[in-house]
mmCIF file of C-alpha atoms and ligand atoms in Angstrom:
data_model
loop_
_atom_site.group_PDB
_atom_site.id
_atom_site.type_symbol
_atom_site.label_atom_id
_atom_site.label_comp_id
_atom_site.label_asym_id
_atom_site.label_seq_id
_atom_site.Cartn_x
_atom_site.Cartn_y
_atom_site.Cartn_z
ATOM 1 C CA UNK A 95 8.018 34.047 72.171
ATOM 2 C CA UNK A 96 10.741 31.855 70.643
ATOM 3 C CA UNK A 97 11.812 34.910 68.683
ATOM 4 C CA UNK A 98 11.926 37.501 71.468
ATOM 5 C CA UNK A 99 13.444 35.175 74.061
ATOM 6 C CA UNK A 100 15.957 33.284 71.907
ATOM 7 C CA UNK A 101 16.376 34.343 68.283
ATOM 8 C CA UNK A 102 16.266 38.112 68.758
ATOM 9 C CA UNK A 103 19.008 38.238 71.417
ATOM 10 C CA UNK A 104 21.228 36.208 69.078
ATOM 11 C CA UNK A 105 20.450 38.345 66.044
ATOM 12 C CA UNK A 106 20.902 41.569 68.024
ATOM 13 C CA UNK A 107 24.481 40.517 68.847
ATOM 14 C CA UNK A 108 25.258 40.879 65.149
ATOM 15 C CA UNK A 109 25.484 44.180 63.320
ATOM 16 C CA UNK A 110 22.022 45.254 62.153
ATOM 17 C CA UNK A 111 22.822 44.715 58.483
ATOM 18 C CA UNK A 112 24.416 41.331 59.080
ATOM 19 C CA UNK A 113 21.338 40.249 61.075
ATOM 20 C CA UNK A 114 19.098 41.484 58.270
ATOM 21 C CA UNK A 115 21.054 39.537 55.640
ATOM 22 C CA UNK A 116 21.054 36.414 57.783
ATOM 23 C CA UNK A 117 17.291 36.638 58.386
ATOM 24 C CA UNK A 118 16.608 37.108 54.682
ATOM 25 C CA UNK A 119 18.823 34.126 53.866
ATOM 26 C CA UNK A 120 16.993 31.968 56.459
ATOM 27 C CA UNK A 121 13.559 32.929 55.164
ATOM 28 C CA UNK A 122 14.833 32.458 51.620
ATOM 29 C CA UNK A 123 15.962 28.941 52.486
ATOM 30 C CA UNK A 124 12.836 27.957 54.430
ATOM 31 C CA UNK A 125 10.423 29.251 51.779
ATOM 32 C CA UNK A 126 11.731 26.944 49.080
ATOM 33 C CA UNK A 127 10.380 23.622 50.392
ATOM 34 C CA UNK A 128 7.209 22.407 52.104
ATOM 35 C CA UNK A 129 8.893 21.539 55.413
ATOM 36 C CA UNK A 130 10.519 24.983 55.562
ATOM 37 C CA UNK A 131 7.198 26.652 54.849
ATOM 38 C CA UNK A 132 5.504 24.659 57.592
ATOM 39 C CA UNK A 133 8.203 25.842 60.027
ATOM 40 C CA UNK A 134 7.490 29.448 58.992
ATOM 41 C CA UNK A 135 3.748 28.834 59.243
ATOM 42 C CA UNK A 136 4.123 27.470 62.778
ATOM 43 C CA UNK A 137 4.969 31.028 63.947
ATOM 44 C CA UNK A 138 1.516 32.291 62.917
ATOM 45 C CA UNK A 139 -0.822 29.323 62.514
ATOM 46 C CA UNK A 140 -3.943 30.180 60.563
ATOM 47 C CA UNK A 141 -4.886 33.839 60.188
ATOM 48 C CA UNK A 142 -8.545 34.837 60.121
ATOM 49 C CA UNK A 143 -9.297 36.645 56.862
ATOM 50 C CA UNK A 144 -11.143 39.947 56.973
ATOM 51 C CA UNK A 145 -11.214 41.256 53.416
ATOM 52 C CA UNK A 146 -10.389 44.921 52.845
ATOM 53 C CA UNK A 147 -11.032 46.797 49.606
ATOM 54 C CA UNK A 148 -8.338 49.341 48.864
ATOM 55 C CA UNK A 149 -7.043 50.896 45.637
ATOM 56 C CA UNK A 150 -9.575 48.724 43.798
ATOM 57 C CA UNK A 151 -7.941 45.509 45.078
ATOM 58 C CA UNK A 152 -9.145 43.018 47.691
ATOM 59 C CA UNK A 153 -6.673 42.348 50.505
ATOM 60 C CA UNK A 154 -7.172 39.325 52.776
ATOM 61 C CA UNK A 155 -6.719 41.479 55.866
ATOM 62 C CA UNK A 156 -5.299 44.963 56.503
ATOM 63 C CA UNK A 157 -1.618 44.308 57.313
ATOM 64 C CA UNK A 158 1.255 44.099 54.847
ATOM 65 C CA UNK A 159 5.038 44.288 54.798
ATOM 66 C CA UNK A 160 6.389 47.785 54.138
ATOM 67 C CA UNK A 161 8.923 48.574 51.427
ATOM 68 C CA UNK A 162 12.617 48.201 52.128
ATOM 69 C CA UNK A 163 12.718 44.825 53.842
ATOM 70 C CA UNK A 164 12.494 42.624 50.747
ATOM 71 C CA UNK A 165 13.850 45.126 48.250
ATOM 72 C CA UNK A 166 14.694 42.561 45.560
ATOM 73 C CA UNK A 167 11.700 40.204 45.980
ATOM 74 C CA UNK A 168 13.881 37.399 47.315
ATOM 75 C CA UNK A 169 11.683 36.082 50.128
ATOM 76 C CA UNK A 170 8.133 36.653 48.878
ATOM 77 C CA UNK A 171 6.938 33.108 49.439
ATOM 78 C CA UNK A 172 8.318 33.320 52.981
ATOM 79 C CA UNK A 173 6.648 36.597 53.873
ATOM 80 C CA UNK A 174 3.299 35.444 52.500
ATOM 81 C CA UNK A 175 3.656 32.240 54.534
ATOM 82 C CA UNK A 176 4.205 34.466 57.598
ATOM 83 C CA UNK A 177 0.720 35.851 56.959
ATOM 84 C CA UNK A 178 1.217 39.275 55.358
ATOM 85 C CA UNK A 179 -1.729 40.237 53.124
ATOM 86 C CA UNK A 180 0.608 42.141 50.833
ATOM 87 C CA UNK A 181 4.326 42.639 50.384
ATOM 88 C CA UNK A 182 5.728 45.837 48.955
ATOM 89 C CA UNK A 183 9.023 45.190 47.219
ATOM 90 C CA UNK A 184 11.638 47.876 46.554
ATOM 91 C CA UNK A 185 12.502 50.566 46.452
ATOM 92 C CA UNK A 186 13.692 49.398 43.046
ATOM 93 C CA UNK A 187 15.563 51.686 40.689
ATOM 94 C CA UNK A 188 15.981 51.043 36.958
ATOM 95 C CA UNK A 189 19.698 50.282 37.317
ATOM 96 C CA UNK A 190 21.235 48.292 40.188
ATOM 97 C CA UNK A 191 23.102 50.377 42.761
ATOM 98 C CA UNK A 192 25.098 49.593 45.916
ATOM 99 C CA UNK A 193 23.585 52.234 48.214
ATOM 100 C CA UNK A 194 25.563 54.123 50.842
ATOM 101 C CA UNK A 195 28.747 52.796 52.489
ATOM 102 C CA UNK A 196 28.332 50.649 55.616
ATOM 103 C CA UNK A 197 27.554 50.999 58.452
ATOM 104 C CA UNK A 198 24.170 52.380 57.369
ATOM 105 C CA UNK A 199 21.658 50.541 59.559
ATOM 106 C CA UNK A 200 21.425 51.053 63.342
ATOM 107 C CA UNK A 201 19.134 49.677 66.066
ATOM 108 C CA UNK A 202 17.949 51.808 68.966
ATOM 109 C CA UNK A 203 16.520 49.012 71.142
ATOM 110 C CA UNK A 204 15.655 51.204 74.140
ATOM 111 C CA UNK A 205 13.342 53.188 71.862
ATOM 112 C CA UNK A 206 12.200 50.240 69.713
ATOM 113 C CA UNK A 207 13.525 52.173 66.740
ATOM 114 C CA UNK A 208 15.888 51.996 63.766
ATOM 115 C CA UNK A 209 17.913 54.632 61.947
ATOM 116 C CA UNK A 210 18.881 53.773 58.367
ATOM 117 C CA UNK A 211 20.670 55.468 55.501
ATOM 118 C CA UNK A 212 20.690 52.494 53.140
ATOM 119 C CA UNK A 213 20.270 54.729 50.064
ATOM 120 C CA UNK A 214 18.203 52.433 47.818
ATOM 121 C CA UNK A 215 20.695 49.565 47.652
ATOM 122 C CA UNK A 216 19.029 47.205 45.184
ATOM 123 C CA UNK A 217 19.710 44.838 42.309
ATOM 124 C CA UNK A 218 17.578 46.801 39.849
ATOM 125 C CA UNK A 219 14.030 46.466 38.570
ATOM 126 C CA UNK A 220 14.844 43.950 35.797
ATOM 127 C CA UNK A 221 16.466 41.591 38.276
ATOM 128 C CA UNK A 222 13.418 41.678 40.569
ATOM 129 C CA UNK A 223 11.122 41.153 37.564
ATOM 130 C CA UNK A 224 12.862 37.867 36.786
ATOM 131 C CA UNK A 225 12.201 36.638 40.315
ATOM 132 C CA UNK A 226 8.601 37.903 40.285
ATOM 133 C CA UNK A 227 7.999 35.889 37.128
ATOM 134 C CA UNK A 228 8.235 32.794 39.365
ATOM 135 C CA UNK A 229 5.167 33.872 41.342
ATOM 136 C CA UNK A 230 3.193 30.979 42.834
ATOM 137 C CA UNK A 231 -0.489 30.682 43.770
ATOM 138 C CA UNK A 232 0.499 31.162 47.429
ATOM 139 C CA UNK A 233 1.516 34.763 46.825
ATOM 140 C CA UNK A 234 -1.014 37.444 47.651
ATOM 141 C CA UNK A 235 -0.855 41.106 46.682
ATOM 142 C CA UNK A 236 2.518 42.423 45.507
ATOM 143 C CA UNK A 237 3.309 46.130 45.496
ATOM 144 C CA UNK A 238 6.179 47.539 43.446
ATOM 145 C CA UNK A 239 7.851 50.510 45.119
ATOM 146 C CA UNK A 240 9.889 52.457 42.561
ATOM 147 C CA UNK A 241 12.470 55.240 42.745
ATOM 148 C CA UNK A 242 15.267 56.938 40.892
ATOM 149 C CA UNK A 243 18.945 56.070 40.768
ATOM 150 C CA UNK A 244 21.202 58.256 42.874
ATOM 151 C CA UNK A 245 23.106 59.748 39.945
ATOM 152 C CA UNK A 246 19.949 60.697 38.004
ATOM 153 C CA UNK A 247 19.278 64.426 38.362
ATOM 154 C CA UNK A 248 15.804 65.434 39.540
ATOM 155 C CA UNK A 249 15.022 66.952 36.125
ATOM 156 C CA UNK A 250 15.239 63.439 34.653
ATOM 157 C CA UNK A 251 13.801 61.581 37.626
ATOM 158 C CA UNK A 252 10.531 60.839 35.794
ATOM 159 C CA UNK A 253 12.466 58.776 33.237
ATOM 160 C CA UNK A 254 13.770 56.475 35.991
ATOM 161 C CA UNK A 255 10.288 55.960 37.465
ATOM 162 C CA UNK A 256 8.960 55.144 33.999
ATOM 163 C CA UNK A 257 11.778 52.656 33.303
ATOM 164 C CA UNK A 258 11.304 50.906 36.662
ATOM 165 C CA UNK A 259 7.559 50.764 36.035
ATOM 166 C CA UNK A 260 8.034 49.258 32.583
ATOM 167 C CA UNK A 261 10.270 46.511 33.985
ATOM 168 C CA UNK A 262 7.832 45.560 36.738
ATOM 169 C CA UNK A 263 4.454 46.293 35.212
ATOM 170 C CA UNK A 264 3.291 42.813 34.349
ATOM 171 C CA UNK A 265 4.456 41.390 37.709
ATOM 172 C CA UNK A 266 3.017 43.654 40.416
ATOM 173 C CA UNK A 267 -0.534 44.405 41.550
ATOM 174 C CA UNK A 268 0.030 48.059 42.432
ATOM 175 C CA UNK A 269 2.829 50.604 42.267
ATOM 176 C CA UNK A 270 4.176 52.996 44.880
ATOM 177 C CA UNK A 271 6.004 56.096 43.732
ATOM 178 C CA UNK A 272 8.597 56.752 46.421
ATOM 179 C CA UNK A 273 9.596 60.392 46.677
ATOM 180 C CA UNK A 274 10.030 60.469 50.426
ATOM 181 C CA UNK A 275 13.212 58.589 51.332
ATOM 182 C CA UNK A 276 15.623 60.872 53.197
ATOM 183 C CA UNK A 277 18.641 58.876 51.953
ATOM 184 C CA UNK A 278 18.780 59.840 48.266
ATOM 185 C CA UNK A 279 20.010 63.435 48.038
ATOM 186 C CA UNK A 280 17.322 65.787 46.711
ATOM 187 C CA UNK A 281 14.664 63.060 46.339
ATOM 188 C CA UNK A 282 12.225 64.725 48.688
ATOM 189 C CA UNK A 283 12.314 67.908 46.586
ATOM 190 C CA UNK A 284 10.093 65.923 44.220
ATOM 191 C CA UNK A 285 7.337 66.335 46.806
ATOM 192 C CA UNK A 286 7.027 70.020 45.951
ATOM 193 C CA UNK A 287 4.122 71.098 43.862
ATOM 194 C CA UNK A 288 5.320 71.670 40.286
ATOM 195 C CA UNK A 289 7.812 68.773 40.292
ATOM 196 C CA UNK A 290 5.285 66.482 41.964
ATOM 197 C CA UNK A 291 2.470 67.252 39.537
ATOM 198 C CA UNK A 292 4.722 66.569 36.560
ATOM 199 C CA UNK A 293 6.100 63.328 38.030
ATOM 200 C CA UNK A 294 2.702 61.931 39.072
ATOM 201 C CA UNK A 295 1.115 62.789 35.726
ATOM 202 C CA UNK A 296 4.014 61.252 33.785
ATOM 203 C CA UNK A 297 3.851 58.036 35.816
ATOM 204 C CA UNK A 298 0.044 57.885 35.522
ATOM 205 C CA UNK A 299 0.234 58.334 31.754
ATOM 206 C CA UNK A 300 2.770 55.541 31.326
ATOM 207 C CA UNK A 301 0.722 53.319 33.621
ATOM 208 C CA UNK A 302 -2.346 53.889 31.481
ATOM 209 C CA UNK A 303 -0.373 53.038 28.359
ATOM 210 C CA UNK A 304 0.871 49.801 29.932
ATOM 211 C CA UNK A 305 -2.557 48.793 31.267
ATOM 212 C CA UNK A 306 -3.596 50.644 34.438
ATOM 213 C CA UNK A 307 -2.425 49.195 37.744
ATOM 214 C CA UNK A 308 -3.409 51.013 40.954
ATOM 215 C CA UNK A 309 -0.942 53.760 41.845
ATOM 216 C CA UNK A 310 0.066 55.079 45.275
ATOM 217 C CA UNK A 311 2.476 57.776 46.360
ATOM 218 C CA UNK A 312 4.527 57.526 49.572
ATOM 219 C CA UNK A 313 4.966 60.664 51.669
ATOM 220 C CA UNK A 314 7.430 61.822 54.313
ATOM 221 C CA UNK A 315 6.321 62.557 57.869
ATOM 222 C CA UNK A 316 8.337 65.787 57.909
ATOM 223 C CA UNK A 317 5.908 67.891 55.890
ATOM 224 C CA UNK A 318 3.373 70.428 57.145
ATOM 225 C CA UNK A 319 -0.333 69.610 57.203
ATOM 226 C CA UNK A 320 -0.872 71.904 54.232
ATOM 227 C CA UNK A 321 1.902 70.228 52.212
ATOM 228 C CA UNK A 322 0.550 66.743 52.940
ATOM 229 C CA UNK A 323 -3.007 67.714 52.051
ATOM 230 C CA UNK A 324 -1.815 69.349 48.827
ATOM 231 C CA UNK A 325 0.076 66.211 47.883
ATOM 232 C CA UNK A 326 -2.979 64.085 48.521
ATOM 233 C CA UNK A 327 -5.139 66.324 46.328
ATOM 234 C CA UNK A 328 -2.530 66.328 43.549
ATOM 235 C CA UNK A 329 -2.287 62.546 43.696
ATOM 236 C CA UNK A 330 -6.062 62.170 43.403
ATOM 237 C CA UNK A 331 -6.155 64.639 40.503
ATOM 238 C CA UNK A 332 -3.377 62.744 38.697
ATOM 239 C CA UNK A 333 -5.510 59.573 38.929
ATOM 240 C CA UNK A 334 -3.709 57.860 41.812
ATOM 241 C CA UNK A 335 -5.687 55.418 43.978
ATOM 242 C CA UNK A 336 -3.584 55.399 47.152
ATOM 243 C CA UNK A 337 -1.290 57.315 49.452
ATOM 244 C CA UNK A 338 1.168 55.744 51.868
ATOM 245 C CA UNK A 339 1.885 57.605 55.091
ATOM 246 C CA UNK A 340 4.665 57.622 56.056
ATOM 247 C CA UNK A 341 8.295 57.008 55.227
ATOM 248 C CA UNK A 342 10.992 57.403 57.929
ATOM 249 C CA UNK A 343 11.560 60.789 59.596
ATOM 250 C CA UNK A 344 14.636 62.999 59.677
ATOM 251 C CA UNK A 345 13.495 64.022 63.204
ATOM 252 C CA UNK A 346 15.251 62.610 66.266
ATOM 253 C CA UNK A 347 12.596 62.708 68.980
ATOM 254 C CA UNK A 348 13.709 59.591 70.835
ATOM 255 C CA UNK A 349 13.194 59.201 74.580
ATOM 256 C CA UNK A 350 15.799 56.772 75.841
ATOM 257 C CA UNK A 351 18.734 56.595 73.425
ATOM 258 C CA UNK A 352 21.482 59.009 74.493
ATOM 259 C CA UNK A 353 22.182 62.178 72.528
ATOM 260 C CA UNK A 354 25.793 60.991 72.097
ATOM 261 C CA UNK A 355 24.688 57.772 70.480
ATOM 262 C CA UNK A 356 22.284 59.619 68.176
ATOM 263 C CA UNK A 357 25.035 62.053 67.192
ATOM 264 C CA UNK A 358 27.474 59.187 66.562
ATOM 265 C CA UNK A 359 25.007 57.467 64.209
ATOM 266 C CA UNK A 360 24.619 60.585 62.062
ATOM 267 C CA UNK A 361 22.305 60.995 59.067
ATOM 268 C CA UNK A 362 19.413 58.691 58.225
ATOM 269 C CA UNK A 363 15.700 58.079 58.597
ATOM 270 C CA UNK A 364 14.235 57.164 61.977
ATOM 271 C CA UNK A 365 11.487 54.505 62.146
ATOM 272 C CA UNK A 366 9.643 52.492 64.778
ATOM 273 C CA UNK A 367 8.053 53.559 68.046
ATOM 274 C CA UNK A 368 9.095 57.239 67.868
ATOM 275 C CA UNK A 369 7.164 57.478 64.565
ATOM 276 C CA UNK A 370 3.880 55.895 65.694
ATOM 277 C CA UNK A 371 2.016 59.033 66.656
ATOM 278 C CA UNK A 372 3.423 61.263 63.898
ATOM 279 C CA UNK A 373 2.518 58.889 61.064
ATOM 280 C CA UNK A 374 -0.986 58.387 62.492
ATOM 281 C CA UNK A 375 -1.418 62.154 62.550
ATOM 282 C CA UNK A 376 -0.394 62.361 58.872
ATOM 283 C CA UNK A 377 -2.978 59.653 58.070
ATOM 284 C CA UNK A 378 -5.672 61.785 59.726
ATOM 285 C CA UNK A 379 -4.611 64.885 57.730
ATOM 286 C CA UNK A 380 -4.932 62.903 54.492
ATOM 287 C CA UNK A 381 -8.306 61.507 55.522
ATOM 288 C CA UNK A 382 -9.562 65.022 56.172
ATOM 289 C CA UNK A 383 -8.329 66.248 52.758
ATOM 290 C CA UNK A 384 -9.399 63.495 50.410
ATOM 291 C CA UNK A 385 -12.385 61.781 52.012
ATOM 292 C CA UNK A 386 -13.255 58.676 49.992
ATOM 293 C CA UNK A 387 -11.217 59.458 46.878
ATOM 294 C CA UNK A 388 -7.960 57.789 47.876
ATOM 295 C CA UNK A 389 -7.156 54.632 49.813
ATOM 296 C CA UNK A 390 -4.821 55.370 52.710
ATOM 297 C CA UNK A 391 -2.051 53.034 53.802
ATOM 298 C CA UNK A 392 -0.755 53.845 57.287
ATOM 299 C CA UNK A 393 2.826 52.900 58.149
ATOM 300 C CA UNK A 394 5.102 53.955 60.983
ATOM 301 C CA UNK A 395 5.672 52.457 64.399
ATOM 302 C CA UNK A 396 3.097 49.659 64.316
ATOM 303 C CA UNK A 397 3.910 47.049 66.977
ATOM 304 C CA UNK A 398 0.575 45.973 68.473
ATOM 305 C CA UNK A 399 -3.040 45.307 67.492
ATOM 306 C CA UNK A 400 -3.928 48.606 69.171
ATOM 307 C CA UNK A 401 -1.480 50.414 66.861
ATOM 308 C CA UNK A 402 -3.302 48.895 63.861
ATOM 309 C CA UNK A 403 -6.664 49.961 65.299
ATOM 310 C CA UNK A 404 -5.373 53.511 65.916
ATOM 311 C CA UNK A 405 -4.131 53.855 62.332
ATOM 312 C CA UNK A 406 -7.447 52.563 60.977
ATOM 313 C CA UNK A 407 -9.447 54.849 63.262
ATOM 314 C CA UNK A 408 -7.399 57.748 61.883
ATOM 315 C CA UNK A 409 -8.479 56.762 58.366
ATOM 316 C CA UNK A 410 -6.083 54.081 57.117
ATOM 317 C CA UNK A 411 -7.602 51.305 55.009
ATOM 318 C CA UNK A 412 -4.412 49.257 55.145
ATOM 319 C CA UNK A 413 -1.434 49.207 57.506
ATOM 320 C CA UNK A 414 2.189 48.207 56.856
ATOM 321 C CA UNK A 415 5.045 47.250 59.167
ATOM 322 C CA UNK A 416 8.814 47.182 58.990
ATOM 323 C CA UNK A 417 10.546 48.072 62.279
ATOM 324 C CA UNK A 418 7.873 46.285 64.337
ATOM 325 C CA UNK A 419 8.714 43.085 62.481
ATOM 326 C CA UNK A 420 12.405 43.440 63.399
ATOM 327 C CA UNK A 421 11.505 43.714 67.101
ATOM 328 C CA UNK A 422 8.484 41.350 67.247
ATOM 329 C CA UNK A 423 9.641 38.746 64.749
ATOM 330 C CA UNK A 424 7.908 36.172 62.592
ATOM 331 C CA UNK A 425 4.828 35.784 64.825
ATOM 332 C CA UNK A 426 3.894 39.402 64.307
ATOM 333 C CA UNK A 427 0.810 38.934 62.110
ATOM 334 C CA UNK A 428 -0.674 36.603 64.739
ATOM 335 C CA UNK A 429 -0.095 39.303 67.371
ATOM 336 C CA UNK A 430 -1.791 41.917 65.187
ATOM 337 C CA UNK A 431 -4.741 39.686 64.214
ATOM 338 C CA UNK A 432 -6.999 40.821 67.106
ATOM 339 C CA UNK A 433 -7.163 44.211 65.352
ATOM 340 C CA UNK A 434 -9.339 42.747 62.620
ATOM 341 C CA UNK A 435 -10.784 39.728 64.410
ATOM 342 C CA UNK A 436 -12.702 41.924 66.834
ATOM 343 C CA UNK A 437 -12.776 45.249 65.054
HETATM 344 C C1 FMN B 550 16.145 49.662 56.978
HETATM 345 C C2 FMN B 550 14.974 50.318 56.303
HETATM 346 C C3 FMN B 550 14.948 50.427 54.918
HETATM 347 C C4 FMN B 550 13.863 51.028 54.286
HETATM 348 N N1 FMN B 550 13.850 51.103 52.917
HETATM 349 C C5 FMN B 550 12.777 51.666 52.298
HETATM 350 C C6 FMN B 550 12.719 51.723 50.881
HETATM 351 O O1 FMN B 550 13.600 51.243 50.178
HETATM 352 N N2 FMN B 550 11.631 52.315 50.314
HETATM 353 C C7 FMN B 550 10.600 52.841 51.061
HETATM 354 O O2 FMN B 550 9.630 53.342 50.500
HETATM 355 N N3 FMN B 550 10.626 52.780 52.403
HETATM 356 C C8 FMN B 550 11.691 52.216 53.042
HETATM 357 N N4 FMN B 550 11.721 52.163 54.406
HETATM 358 C C9 FMN B 550 10.617 52.802 55.176
HETATM 359 C C10 FMN B 550 9.555 51.802 55.609
HETATM 360 O O3 FMN B 550 8.916 51.213 54.511
HETATM 361 C C11 FMN B 550 8.516 52.512 56.496
HETATM 362 O O4 FMN B 550 7.844 53.489 55.710
HETATM 363 C C12 FMN B 550 9.113 53.199 57.708
HETATM 364 O O5 FMN B 550 10.199 52.457 58.221
HETATM 365 C C13 FMN B 550 8.086 53.393 58.828
HETATM 366 O O6 FMN B 550 7.546 52.161 59.252
HETATM 367 P P1 FMN B 550 8.084 51.338 60.521
HETATM 368 O O7 FMN B 550 8.108 52.281 61.677
HETATM 369 O O8 FMN B 550 7.112 50.194 60.674
HETATM 370 O O9 FMN B 550 9.451 50.869 60.161
HETATM 371 C C14 FMN B 550 12.794 51.558 55.068
HETATM 372 C C15 FMN B 550 12.819 51.433 56.451
HETATM 373 C C16 FMN B 550 13.895 50.823 57.088
HETATM 374 C C17 FMN B 550 13.883 50.706 58.597
#
């Protein structure tokens, strides 16, 4: 309430990236002392646990923070205090990189959506590892979402995933191989069969060498049913435990934002409300293809408890949020709690 009636209107007067940076700085500040954490906690109160087994791990409840919001693991304590059962950091690349030029993040409030072309701006896997080494007992499950640097050609992409994995391995509880961002040129070509098989097997082999953490792969919503089901089968065959559906879409099926505005924004991935149905459909395709072999993490346009229930009914074991958090604010987990308190 405080967020939607007071804080959000203020934040939405700033550019989207400025508001993001300010929010991260605020959470970063509040998380570092007990009084700050109790202020954060006051947005959610106590959250009823409802343990979920997925990828061989036990999550306190089904809802976590999707990759991209805390790329560099700078506000982990804060997000866990806000009630998320897991936080997926990244996408982290082996070397730091600035991402695309600004502006690269746009709100579409009438559609409860975002378009972004951030382009994996991040401080690098080693930098995040140093921060993760300060993990406290209040942290819950940490996912490490890894990718390749922009200048690395696809033929060498596997080397980047391996390097990022090596840097993070002792600090995260599971890994996500991100091959579905629309903002790194050519990245999504890694979703095609031969390249995918090689990448997943290489990552799985290195993971085994380092000491087997659960592995997930994150897919785009812009694939056909056959392509998605093939990917899911390949992931299971390569020894992966999870699949995350979905990343942002290159589609532009918005209802209220004008065509002029959409054209003026240009390239990027669309997330939020316009993605709700599509990502749930992809979850159901995966469920049909892999049955019990893979845990499914549903992400895309989750705003309400009903959205969580719909994703889980379609086959998701876990659910993640990003855009919903931008619109609903820090009390979001409390608003979603009825999804697991009753169901
Ligand atoms: C600004 C922004 C940055 C994102 N960055 C990443 C990223 O670095 N890696 C990734 O796997 N997904 C990234 N995502 C995608 C989200 O994790 C999520 O899959 C997608 O936004 C759909 O969920 P939502 O509708 O709840 O936002 C990003 C999304 C947004 C809006």
